[in-house]
Structure formats: structure tokens, C-alpha cells
PDB file of C-alpha atoms in Angstrom:
ATOM      1  CA  MET A   1     -53.363 200.790 174.949  1.00  0.00           C
ATOM      2  CA  SER A   2     -53.209 197.863 172.516  1.00  0.00           C
ATOM      3  CA  GLY A   3     -52.069 199.914 169.508  1.00  0.00           C
ATOM      4  CA  LEU A   4     -54.803 198.311 167.377  1.00  0.00           C
ATOM      5  CA  ARG A   5     -57.139 200.382 165.231  1.00  0.00           C
ATOM      6  CA  VAL A   6     -60.502 199.581 163.643  1.00  0.00           C
ATOM      7  CA  VAL A   7     -61.035 200.306 159.949  1.00  0.00           C
ATOM      8  CA  PRO A   8     -64.508 199.965 158.347  1.00  0.00           C
ATOM      9  CA  ALA A   9     -64.767 198.545 154.826  1.00  0.00           C
ATOM     10  CA  PHE A  10     -67.382 197.058 152.532  1.00  0.00           C
ATOM     11  CA  ARG A  11     -66.987 193.628 150.961  1.00  0.00           C
ATOM     12  CA  HIS A  12     -69.621 192.049 148.662  1.00  0.00           C
ATOM     13  CA  GLY A  13     -72.167 194.601 149.827  1.00  0.00           C
ATOM     14  CA  ARG A  14     -71.634 193.914 153.547  1.00  0.00           C
ATOM     15  CA  GLU A  15     -69.830 196.058 156.073  1.00  0.00           C
ATOM     16  CA  ARG A  16     -66.811 194.618 157.866  1.00  0.00           C
ATOM     17  CA  LEU A  17     -64.713 196.185 160.591  1.00  0.00           C
ATOM     18  CA  TYR A  18     -61.052 195.265 160.202  1.00  0.00           C
ATOM     19  CA  VAL A  19     -58.726 195.357 163.203  1.00  0.00           C
ATOM     20  CA  CYS A  20     -55.191 196.351 162.209  1.00  0.00           C
ATOM     21  CA  ARG A  21     -51.844 196.846 163.894  1.00  0.00           C
ATOM     22  CA  ALA A  22     -49.994 200.159 163.670  1.00  0.00           C
ATOM     23  CA  ASP A  23     -48.078 198.873 160.626  1.00  0.00           C
ATOM     24  CA  GLY A  24     -51.351 198.151 158.801  1.00  0.00           C
ATOM     25  CA  ALA A  25     -51.263 194.364 159.171  1.00  0.00           C
ATOM     26  CA  GLY A  26     -54.714 192.920 159.850  1.00  0.00           C
ATOM     27  CA  VAL A  27     -55.275 190.683 162.853  1.00  0.00           C
ATOM     28  CA  ALA A  28     -59.072 190.233 162.788  1.00  0.00           C
ATOM     29  CA  TRP A  29     -62.336 191.363 161.225  1.00  0.00           C
ATOM     30  CA  TYR A  30     -65.853 191.728 162.572  1.00  0.00           C
ATOM     31  CA  ASP A  31     -68.942 190.913 160.508  1.00  0.00           C
ATOM     32  CA  ARG A  32     -71.928 192.526 162.249  1.00  0.00           C
ATOM     33  CA  GLU A  33     -74.536 190.667 160.183  1.00  0.00           C
ATOM     34  CA  ALA A  34     -73.001 187.277 160.976  1.00  0.00           C
ATOM     35  CA  GLY A  35     -72.183 188.251 164.577  1.00  0.00           C
ATOM     36  CA  ARG A  36     -68.691 186.842 164.180  1.00  0.00           C
ATOM     37  CA  VAL A  37     -65.127 187.997 164.812  1.00  0.00           C
ATOM     38  CA  ASP A  38     -62.612 186.119 162.671  1.00  0.00           C
ATOM     39  CA  LEU A  39     -59.291 186.105 164.493  1.00  0.00           C
ATOM     40  CA  LEU A  40     -55.947 185.608 162.770  1.00  0.00           C
ATOM     41  CA  ALA A  41     -53.795 185.858 165.910  1.00  0.00           C
ATOM     42  CA  GLU A  42     -55.153 183.968 168.923  1.00  0.00           C
ATOM     43  CA  ASP A  43     -52.684 185.636 171.296  1.00  0.00           C
ATOM     44  CA  GLU A  44     -54.280 189.017 170.491  1.00  0.00           C
ATOM     45  CA  ARG A  45     -57.860 187.934 171.262  1.00  0.00           C
ATOM     46  CA  ASP A  46     -58.253 190.207 174.313  1.00  0.00           C
ATOM     47  CA  ALA A  47     -56.731 193.222 172.563  1.00  0.00           C
ATOM     48  CA  VAL A  48     -58.954 192.698 169.509  1.00  0.00           C
ATOM     49  CA  LEU A  49     -62.127 192.472 171.585  1.00  0.00           C
ATOM     50  CA  GLN A  50     -61.087 195.566 173.517  1.00  0.00           C
ATOM     51  CA  ALA A  51     -60.598 197.512 170.280  1.00  0.00           C
ATOM     52  CA  LEU A  52     -63.938 196.305 168.897  1.00  0.00           C
ATOM     53  CA  HIS A  53     -65.878 196.830 172.121  1.00  0.00           C
ATOM     54  CA  PRO A  54     -67.445 200.200 171.080  1.00  0.00           C
ATOM     55  CA  PHE A  55     -68.660 198.639 167.825  1.00  0.00           C
ATOM     56  CA  LEU A  56     -70.107 195.321 169.028  1.00  0.00           C
ATOM     57  CA  THR A  57     -73.891 195.209 168.700  1.00  0.00           C
ATOM     58  CA  GLY A  58     -74.558 191.936 170.506  1.00  0.00           C
ATOM     59  CA  PRO A  59     -73.111 188.526 171.297  1.00  0.00           C
ATOM     60  CA  VAL A  60     -70.368 187.431 168.926  1.00  0.00           C
ATOM     61  CA  THR A  61     -68.599 184.223 168.032  1.00  0.00           C
ATOM     62  CA  VAL A  62     -64.809 184.545 168.108  1.00  0.00           C
ATOM     63  CA  GLY A  63     -62.495 182.136 166.336  1.00  0.00           C
ATOM     64  CA  PRO A  64     -60.222 181.514 163.379  1.00  0.00           C
ATOM     65  CA  PRO A  65     -61.636 182.140 159.885  1.00  0.00           C
ATOM     66  CA  PRO A  66     -63.529 179.164 158.433  1.00  0.00           C
ATOM     67  CA  VAL A  67     -61.639 176.901 156.044  1.00  0.00           C
ATOM     68  CA  PRO A  68     -62.352 177.995 152.444  1.00  0.00           C
ATOM     69  CA  THR A  69     -64.717 175.777 150.488  1.00  0.00           C
ATOM     70  CA  PRO A  70     -63.608 174.269 147.151  1.00  0.00           C
ATOM     71  CA  ALA A  71     -65.725 176.924 145.372  1.00  0.00           C
ATOM     72  CA  GLU A  72     -64.001 179.720 147.285  1.00  0.00           C
ATOM     73  CA  LEU A  73     -60.583 178.281 146.516  1.00  0.00           C
ATOM     74  CA  ALA A  74     -61.495 178.084 142.829  1.00  0.00           C
ATOM     75  CA  ARG A  75     -62.435 181.769 142.849  1.00  0.00           C
ATOM     76  CA  LEU A  76     -59.148 182.672 144.481  1.00  0.00           C
ATOM     77  CA  THR A  77     -57.222 180.946 141.694  1.00  0.00           C
ATOM     78  CA  LEU A  78     -59.337 182.411 138.858  1.00  0.00           C
ATOM     79  CA  HIS A  79     -57.345 184.681 136.533  1.00  0.00           C
ATOM     80  CA  PRO A  80     -58.712 188.264 136.586  1.00  0.00           C
ATOM     81  CA  ASP A  81     -59.204 188.251 132.804  1.00  0.00           C
ATOM     82  CA  ASP A  82     -61.444 185.181 133.130  1.00  0.00           C
ATOM     83  CA  ASP A  83     -63.515 186.439 136.064  1.00  0.00           C
ATOM     84  CA  LEU A  84     -66.960 187.702 135.001  1.00  0.00           C
ATOM     85  CA  ALA A  85     -67.964 188.849 138.489  1.00  0.00           C
ATOM     86  CA  PRO A  86     -66.628 192.432 138.048  1.00  0.00           C
ATOM     87  CA  ASN A  87     -68.806 192.960 134.940  1.00  0.00           C
ATOM     88  CA  ARG A  88     -71.128 195.939 135.297  1.00  0.00           C
ATOM     89  CA  PRO A  89     -74.761 195.789 134.135  1.00  0.00           C
ATOM     90  CA  GLY A  90     -74.609 196.409 130.400  1.00  0.00           C
ATOM     91  CA  GLU A  91     -70.849 195.809 130.323  1.00  0.00           C
ATOM     92  CA  ALA A  92     -70.839 194.779 126.659  1.00  0.00           C
ATOM     93  CA  LEU A  93     -72.817 197.861 125.626  1.00  0.00           C
ATOM     94  CA  LEU A  94     -70.607 200.141 127.709  1.00  0.00           C
ATOM     95  CA  VAL A  95     -67.527 198.788 125.935  1.00  0.00           C
ATOM     96  CA  ALA A  96     -69.181 199.075 122.514  1.00  0.00           C
ATOM     97  CA  LEU A  97     -70.275 202.668 123.119  1.00  0.00           C
ATOM     98  CA  ASP A  98     -66.829 203.580 124.371  1.00  0.00           C
ATOM     99  CA  ARG A  99     -65.158 202.127 121.270  1.00  0.00           C
ATOM    100  CA  HIS A 100     -67.750 203.354 118.754  1.00  0.00           C
ATOM    101  CA  PRO A 101     -69.822 206.173 120.267  1.00  0.00           C
ATOM    102  CA  GLY A 102     -71.496 206.971 116.951  1.00  0.00           C
ATOM    103  CA  PRO A 103     -72.085 210.419 115.446  1.00  0.00           C
ATOM    104  CA  ALA A 104     -72.380 213.339 117.844  1.00  0.00           C
ATOM    105  CA  HIS A 105     -75.603 214.529 116.211  1.00  0.00           C
ATOM    106  CA  ARG A 106     -78.260 212.071 115.097  1.00  0.00           C
ATOM    107  CA  LEU A 107     -81.938 212.424 114.334  1.00  0.00           C
ATOM    108  CA  ARG A 108     -82.942 209.588 116.641  1.00  0.00           C
ATOM    109  CA  PRO A 109     -81.459 208.446 119.966  1.00  0.00           C
ATOM    110  CA  ASP A 110     -78.903 205.659 119.711  1.00  0.00           C
ATOM    111  CA  PRO A 111     -80.894 202.450 120.444  1.00  0.00           C
ATOM    112  CA  ARG A 112     -77.844 201.085 122.250  1.00  0.00           C
ATOM    113  CA  ARG A 113     -78.241 203.738 124.935  1.00  0.00           C
ATOM    114  CA  ARG A 114     -81.863 202.753 125.552  1.00  0.00           C
ATOM    115  CA  ALA A 115     -80.832 199.123 125.760  1.00  0.00           C
ATOM    116  CA  LEU A 116     -78.060 200.089 128.169  1.00  0.00           C
ATOM    117  CA  SER A 117     -80.451 201.979 130.435  1.00  0.00           C
ATOM    118  CA  ALA A 118     -82.693 198.898 130.539  1.00  0.00           C
ATOM    119  CA  GLU A 119     -79.827 196.587 131.473  1.00  0.00           C
ATOM    120  CA  GLN A 120     -78.632 199.011 134.134  1.00  0.00           C
ATOM    121  CA  ALA A 121     -82.096 199.303 135.684  1.00  0.00           C
ATOM    122  CA  VAL A 122     -82.572 195.530 135.749  1.00  0.00           C
ATOM    123  CA  GLY A 123     -79.022 194.958 136.960  1.00  0.00           C
ATOM    124  CA  GLN A 124     -79.500 197.361 139.846  1.00  0.00           C
ATOM    125  CA  ALA A 125     -82.681 195.559 140.898  1.00  0.00           C
ATOM    126  CA  LEU A 126     -81.003 192.157 140.740  1.00  0.00           C
ATOM    127  CA  ASP A 127     -77.902 193.299 142.594  1.00  0.00           C
ATOM    128  CA  GLY A 128     -80.246 194.263 145.420  1.00  0.00           C
ATOM    129  CA  LEU A 129     -81.004 190.560 145.971  1.00  0.00           C
ATOM    130  CA  GLU A 130     -77.468 189.818 147.183  1.00  0.00           C
ATOM    131  CA  GLY A 131     -78.350 190.273 150.833  1.00  0.00           C
ATOM    132  CA  ALA A 132     -80.948 187.511 150.464  1.00  0.00           C
ATOM    133  CA  GLY A 133     -78.346 184.982 149.341  1.00  0.00           C
ATOM    134  CA  TRP A 134     -78.463 185.609 145.586  1.00  0.00           C
ATOM    135  CA  HIS A 135     -75.665 186.353 143.121  1.00  0.00           C
ATOM    136  CA  THR A 136     -75.958 188.082 139.736  1.00  0.00           C
ATOM    137  CA  LEU A 137     -73.478 188.007 136.862  1.00  0.00           C
ATOM    138  CA  HIS A 138     -73.889 190.612 134.124  1.00  0.00           C
ATOM    139  CA  SER A 139     -73.151 190.429 130.391  1.00  0.00           C
ATOM    140  CA  VAL A 140     -72.229 186.743 130.329  1.00  0.00           C
ATOM    141  CA  PRO A 141     -70.657 186.139 126.888  1.00  0.00           C
ATOM    142  CA  LEU A 142     -71.698 183.184 124.753  1.00  0.00           C
ATOM    143  CA  PRO A 143     -69.900 181.879 121.659  1.00  0.00           C
ATOM    144  CA  GLY A 144     -71.072 183.499 118.431  1.00  0.00           C
ATOM    145  CA  GLY A 145     -71.433 186.975 119.871  1.00  0.00           C
ATOM    146  CA  ASP A 146     -74.552 186.282 121.939  1.00  0.00           C
ATOM    147  CA  ARG A 147     -74.746 186.994 125.649  1.00  0.00           C
ATOM    148  CA  ILE A 148     -76.953 186.619 128.684  1.00  0.00           C
ATOM    149  CA  HIS A 149     -77.834 190.060 130.016  1.00  0.00           C
ATOM    150  CA  HIS A 150     -78.040 188.841 133.631  1.00  0.00           C
ATOM    151  CA  LEU A 151     -77.533 185.400 135.149  1.00  0.00           C
ATOM    152  CA  VAL A 152     -79.134 185.139 138.603  1.00  0.00           C
ATOM    153  CA  ILE A 153     -78.259 182.338 141.027  1.00  0.00           C
ATOM    154  CA  GLY A 154     -79.934 181.894 144.385  1.00  0.00           C
ATOM    155  CA  PRO A 155     -82.082 179.754 146.669  1.00  0.00           C
ATOM    156  CA  GLY A 156     -84.895 179.801 144.105  1.00  0.00           C
ATOM    157  CA  GLY A 157     -82.710 178.451 141.290  1.00  0.00           C
ATOM    158  CA  LEU A 158     -81.003 179.936 138.242  1.00  0.00           C
ATOM    159  CA  PHE A 159     -82.485 182.501 135.859  1.00  0.00           C
ATOM    160  CA  ALA A 160     -81.304 183.973 132.558  1.00  0.00           C
ATOM    161  CA  VAL A 161     -82.770 187.484 132.536  1.00  0.00           C
ATOM    162  CA  HIS A 162     -83.142 189.523 129.343  1.00  0.00           C
ATOM    163  CA  ALA A 163     -83.746 193.255 129.867  1.00  0.00           C
ATOM    164  CA  LEU A 164     -86.030 194.979 127.342  1.00  0.00           C
ATOM    165  CA  TYR A 165     -86.506 198.759 127.146  1.00  0.00           C
ATOM    166  CA  ALA A 166     -90.254 199.484 127.041  1.00  0.00           C
ATOM    167  CA  ARG A 167     -90.537 202.938 128.604  1.00  0.00           C
ATOM    168  CA  ARG A 168     -94.132 204.263 128.328  1.00  0.00           C
ATOM    169  CA  THR A 169     -94.880 201.656 125.660  1.00  0.00           C
ATOM    170  CA  ARG A 170     -97.616 199.047 125.363  1.00  0.00           C
ATOM    171  CA  VAL A 171     -96.180 195.534 125.233  1.00  0.00           C
ATOM    172  CA  ARG A 172     -98.004 192.575 123.687  1.00  0.00           C
ATOM    173  CA  VAL A 173     -96.720 189.042 124.183  1.00  0.00           C
ATOM    174  CA  ALA A 174     -97.972 186.146 122.061  1.00  0.00           C
ATOM    175  CA  ASP A 175     -95.457 183.345 122.429  1.00  0.00           C
ATOM    176  CA  PRO A 176     -92.889 183.554 120.880  1.00  0.00           C
ATOM    177  CA  MET A 177     -93.650 187.066 119.577  1.00  0.00           C
ATOM    178  CA  VAL A 178     -93.191 190.313 121.514  1.00  0.00           C
ATOM    179  CA  ALA A 179     -94.450 193.635 120.147  1.00  0.00           C
ATOM    180  CA  LEU A 180     -93.535 197.076 121.483  1.00  0.00           C
ATOM    181  CA  GLY A 181     -96.031 199.809 120.667  1.00  0.00           C
ATOM    182  CA  ARG A 182     -96.666 200.044 116.937  1.00  0.00           C
ATOM    183  CA  ARG A 183     -93.506 198.230 115.963  1.00  0.00           C
ATOM    184  CA  ASP A 184     -93.689 194.831 114.314  1.00  0.00           C
ATOM    185  CA  ALA A 185     -93.640 191.890 116.668  1.00  0.00           C
ATOM    186  CA  GLU A 186     -90.386 189.932 116.943  1.00  0.00           C
ATOM    187  CA  PRO A 187     -89.820 186.355 118.165  1.00  0.00           C
ATOM    188  CA  LEU A 188     -87.787 187.516 121.188  1.00  0.00           C
ATOM    189  CA  LEU A 189     -88.737 184.558 123.358  1.00  0.00           C
ATOM    190  CA  ARG A 190     -86.944 182.074 121.085  1.00  0.00           C
ATOM    191  CA  PRO A 191     -83.393 183.431 121.614  1.00  0.00           C
ATOM    192  CA  LEU A 192     -84.204 183.915 125.307  1.00  0.00           C
ATOM    193  CA  ARG A 193     -85.086 180.227 125.667  1.00  0.00           C
ATOM    194  CA  SER A 194     -82.025 179.296 123.631  1.00  0.00           C
ATOM    195  CA  ALA A 195     -79.716 181.320 125.905  1.00  0.00           C
ATOM    196  CA  ALA A 196     -81.234 179.667 128.976  1.00  0.00           C
ATOM    197  CA  ASP A 197     -80.768 176.222 127.416  1.00  0.00           C
ATOM    198  CA  ARG A 198     -77.124 176.995 126.641  1.00  0.00           C
ATOM    199  CA  ALA A 199     -76.588 178.155 130.214  1.00  0.00           C
ATOM    200  CA  SER A 200     -78.193 174.944 131.496  1.00  0.00           C
ATOM    201  CA  TYR A 201     -75.753 172.947 129.401  1.00  0.00           C
ATOM    202  CA  ALA A 202     -72.739 174.941 130.607  1.00  0.00           C
ATOM    203  CA  LEU A 203     -73.650 174.711 134.293  1.00  0.00           C
ATOM    204  CA  THR A 204     -75.329 171.266 134.224  1.00  0.00           C
ATOM    205  CA  ALA A 205     -78.266 172.797 136.107  1.00  0.00           C
ATOM    206  CA  GLU A 206     -81.675 174.048 135.024  1.00  0.00           C
ATOM    207  CA  VAL A 207     -81.656 177.737 134.044  1.00  0.00           C
ATOM    208  CA  ARG A 208     -85.058 179.354 133.529  1.00  0.00           C
ATOM    209  CA  PRO A 209     -85.594 182.312 131.165  1.00  0.00           C
ATOM    210  CA  VAL A 210     -87.023 185.649 132.325  1.00  0.00           C
ATOM    211  CA  LEU A 211     -88.039 188.625 130.179  1.00  0.00           C
ATOM    212  CA  ALA A 212     -87.714 191.813 132.263  1.00  0.00           C
ATOM    213  CA  LEU A 213     -89.700 194.739 130.845  1.00  0.00           C
ATOM    214  CA  VAL A 214     -88.412 198.145 131.917  1.00  0.00           C
ATOM    215  CA  GLY A 215     -91.037 200.870 132.367  1.00  0.00           C
ATOM    216  CA  PRO A 216     -93.881 199.532 130.178  1.00  0.00           C
ATOM    217  CA  ALA A 217     -97.146 201.481 130.047  1.00  0.00           C
ATOM    218  CA  ASP A 218     -99.168 198.264 129.740  1.00  0.00           C
ATOM    219  CA  VAL A 219     -98.471 194.568 129.258  1.00  0.00           C
ATOM    220  CA  THR A 220    -100.826 192.173 127.501  1.00  0.00           C
ATOM    221  CA  VAL A 221    -100.036 188.459 127.495  1.00  0.00           C
ATOM    222  CA  THR A 222    -102.415 186.498 125.275  1.00  0.00           C
ATOM    223  CA  ALA A 223    -101.233 183.137 126.612  1.00  0.00           C
ATOM    224  CA  GLU A 224     -98.710 182.320 129.308  1.00  0.00           C
ATOM    225  CA  PRO A 225     -95.389 181.744 127.503  1.00  0.00           C
ATOM    226  CA  ARG A 226     -93.958 178.258 127.771  1.00  0.00           C
ATOM    227  CA  GLY A 227     -91.365 178.247 130.529  1.00  0.00           C
ATOM    228  CA  VAL A 228     -90.697 182.007 130.402  1.00  0.00           C
ATOM    229  CA  ARG A 229     -91.468 184.464 133.191  1.00  0.00           C
ATOM    230  CA  ILE A 230     -92.584 187.930 132.083  1.00  0.00           C
ATOM    231  CA  LEU A 231     -91.785 190.501 134.781  1.00  0.00           C
ATOM    232  CA  ARG A 232     -91.797 194.278 135.024  1.00  0.00           C
ATOM    233  CA  ASP A 233     -88.621 195.685 136.531  1.00  0.00           C
ATOM    234  CA  PRO A 234     -90.213 196.461 139.966  1.00  0.00           C
ATOM    235  CA  GLU A 235     -91.326 192.804 140.178  1.00  0.00           C
ATOM    236  CA  LEU A 236     -87.758 191.472 140.022  1.00  0.00           C
ATOM    237  CA  ALA A 237     -87.368 191.934 143.782  1.00  0.00           C
ATOM    238  CA  GLY A 238     -89.964 189.174 144.152  1.00  0.00           C
ATOM    239  CA  LEU A 239     -87.383 186.607 143.093  1.00  0.00           C
ATOM    240  CA  ALA A 240     -85.951 186.920 146.612  1.00  0.00           C
ATOM    241  CA  ARG A 241     -89.078 185.191 147.939  1.00  0.00           C
ATOM    242  CA  LEU A 242     -88.360 182.062 145.902  1.00  0.00           C
ATOM    243  CA  GLY A 243     -86.562 179.223 147.645  1.00  0.00           C
ATOM    244  CA  GLY A 244     -86.411 175.510 148.192  1.00  0.00           C
ATOM    245  CA  VAL A 245     -84.369 174.765 145.066  1.00  0.00           C
ATOM    246  CA  LEU A 246     -80.709 175.310 145.970  1.00  0.00           C
ATOM    247  CA  LYS A 247     -78.852 175.097 149.258  1.00  0.00           C
ATOM    248  CA  PRO A 248     -76.393 177.906 150.103  1.00  0.00           C
ATOM    249  CA  ALA A 249     -73.422 175.663 149.310  1.00  0.00           C
ATOM    250  CA  ASP A 250     -74.919 174.855 145.891  1.00  0.00           C
ATOM    251  CA  VAL A 251     -75.502 178.557 145.201  1.00  0.00           C
ATOM    252  CA  GLU A 252     -71.871 179.347 145.982  1.00  0.00           C
ATOM    253  CA  ALA A 253     -70.569 176.434 143.913  1.00  0.00           C
ATOM    254  CA  LEU A 254     -72.660 177.382 140.855  1.00  0.00           C
ATOM    255  CA  HIS A 255     -71.711 181.035 141.191  1.00  0.00           C
ATOM    256  CA  GLY A 256     -68.035 180.080 141.368  1.00  0.00           C
ATOM    257  CA  MET A 257     -68.426 178.007 138.209  1.00  0.00           C
ATOM    258  CA  ALA A 258     -70.506 180.550 136.282  1.00  0.00           C
ATOM    259  CA  ARG A 259     -68.125 183.441 136.855  1.00  0.00           C
ATOM    260  CA  ASP A 260     -65.349 181.611 134.957  1.00  0.00           C
ATOM    261  CA  ARG A 261     -65.369 182.841 131.350  1.00  0.00           C
ATOM    262  CA  ASN A 262     -63.933 179.515 130.157  1.00  0.00           C
ATOM    263  CA  VAL A 263     -67.064 177.647 131.285  1.00  0.00           C
ATOM    264  CA  TRP A 264     -69.045 179.411 128.563  1.00  0.00           C
ATOM    265  CA  LEU A 265     -66.683 178.557 125.705  1.00  0.00           C
ATOM    266  CA  ARG A 266     -68.199 175.102 125.262  1.00  0.00           C
ATOM    267  CA  VAL A 267     -71.803 176.203 124.611  1.00  0.00           C
TER     268      VAL A 267
END
């Protein structure tokens, strides 16, 4: 018996099997999706493979972990208070509601809660793209109190996504105006373009704006908005089919830059 044990864990949405000694020290990990065993102790190769044998699903590559890229090293040195990656969808609204929940009894629902449900629905859809090589940052703060609801980075480029609650409501879009039901139209596409432009400046890469409508009954677009995609929340998964803009290394580098809160202070 080698004395090694296998412990399953999830990291960035992917399952890994960690091989540990009796004292808990790790000696290797197995990534099924990549078909690779990263080995920290070469002299324990045979024992590691023996311990993993019941879990191997096909041929594997065995070797030392790859050398971290500059982007990965930058993430490792990022202070936790400056790292935006842990932000939940609707993080800013969650904090605001926790600090100021509002009166217990009100005649109308708190509009912040509707906005939160929209951001959470869109965020969940975008987080589902991670397996296709995409990354999403939520509630990216901008100077002046503005924020980008969701910043999406992947093979198809970069997108600033604004979530809009439209449950069972008719939506009319006439650039730059957006009207929900019988409410007066508002120029929502202007601040959306502005946020995308500010993100482009911060990251020195083109960021395209997207308006994500959550649960609309009907959408009427009188003329295709300039440079803005209008998507219903189920259509967000289609972003995964876009490609040919960024290489994987570029995606990782831009994600590493964008998750640093300090990057956004200059826009």
C-alpha cells in the first residue's frame, strides 16, 4: 500500500482529483478534462498512478505542473481586497440591500430586488460559458458610482453586459431609447455605450456593449442599435459560439488585468 489517498475537489468549475499523503500534503492532481496528471514528486510517480488507477478514464499525460504564465503570476500576487473575481452577480445590489434593506412593508416591490434578480439570472447564464473558455466578472465598479453589471471575456472578444428586468413586459427599442411596457422611454443605450467605452480604455481592447433583457413578453427593435447587441437572457449562451477574436493566452491575460480593481480607477 502506498499510503496515498485521492480527494475530489472543484476548482474554477472543473473537477480535480488530488492525491495526498497521510499527513494531508498533496503530491499530484488529476484533471480529467485535460487528461493530465500534474506531479509534484517525481519519485512518487508509480504510487500516484496506482492510487489514481480506478479513476483514470483514458490515456493521460504525466509530468510536472506547467510554469505559470505572467497573467497567472499576477493573479497570485493580487491583494484579495483588489480582486473582483469573487464578486457575485449583483454584488453591489446585494451589499446595498444588506446595508439598507428598506421598510419591511411597502406598497410596491423594491425595484432593487427586481434589478438584482435580473443580474443574477444573466450572471448565471454567463457563468455557464466558463467551460467554453470564457470568463465573467460581475459588478465591475467604475469611478463616479457607475458599474458594469457583467464583463465577459472570451474567444469572441469582450462584452459589457447590462441586465434589464423585463418580466412579462413589452420592450421597445429605438436607439438610444428603451421603453418597458407603458413606462416612459429612457436613453439606456447611451450609458451602456459609455460603460463599454470606459472599459475599452481601461483594458486597451475593444469592449462591445450588450443589453440583456430578462423575461420580456415581446421585443420590438425599430432600427438595429449602433454597436449594441440586444439579447434575451436565453440567447446569452450563444456567445459561446463566437470566436476568432482572442487566443486563449489573450483571454487569460485580459481576465487577469480586468479582475484588478485598480485597473478601473483610471477611467
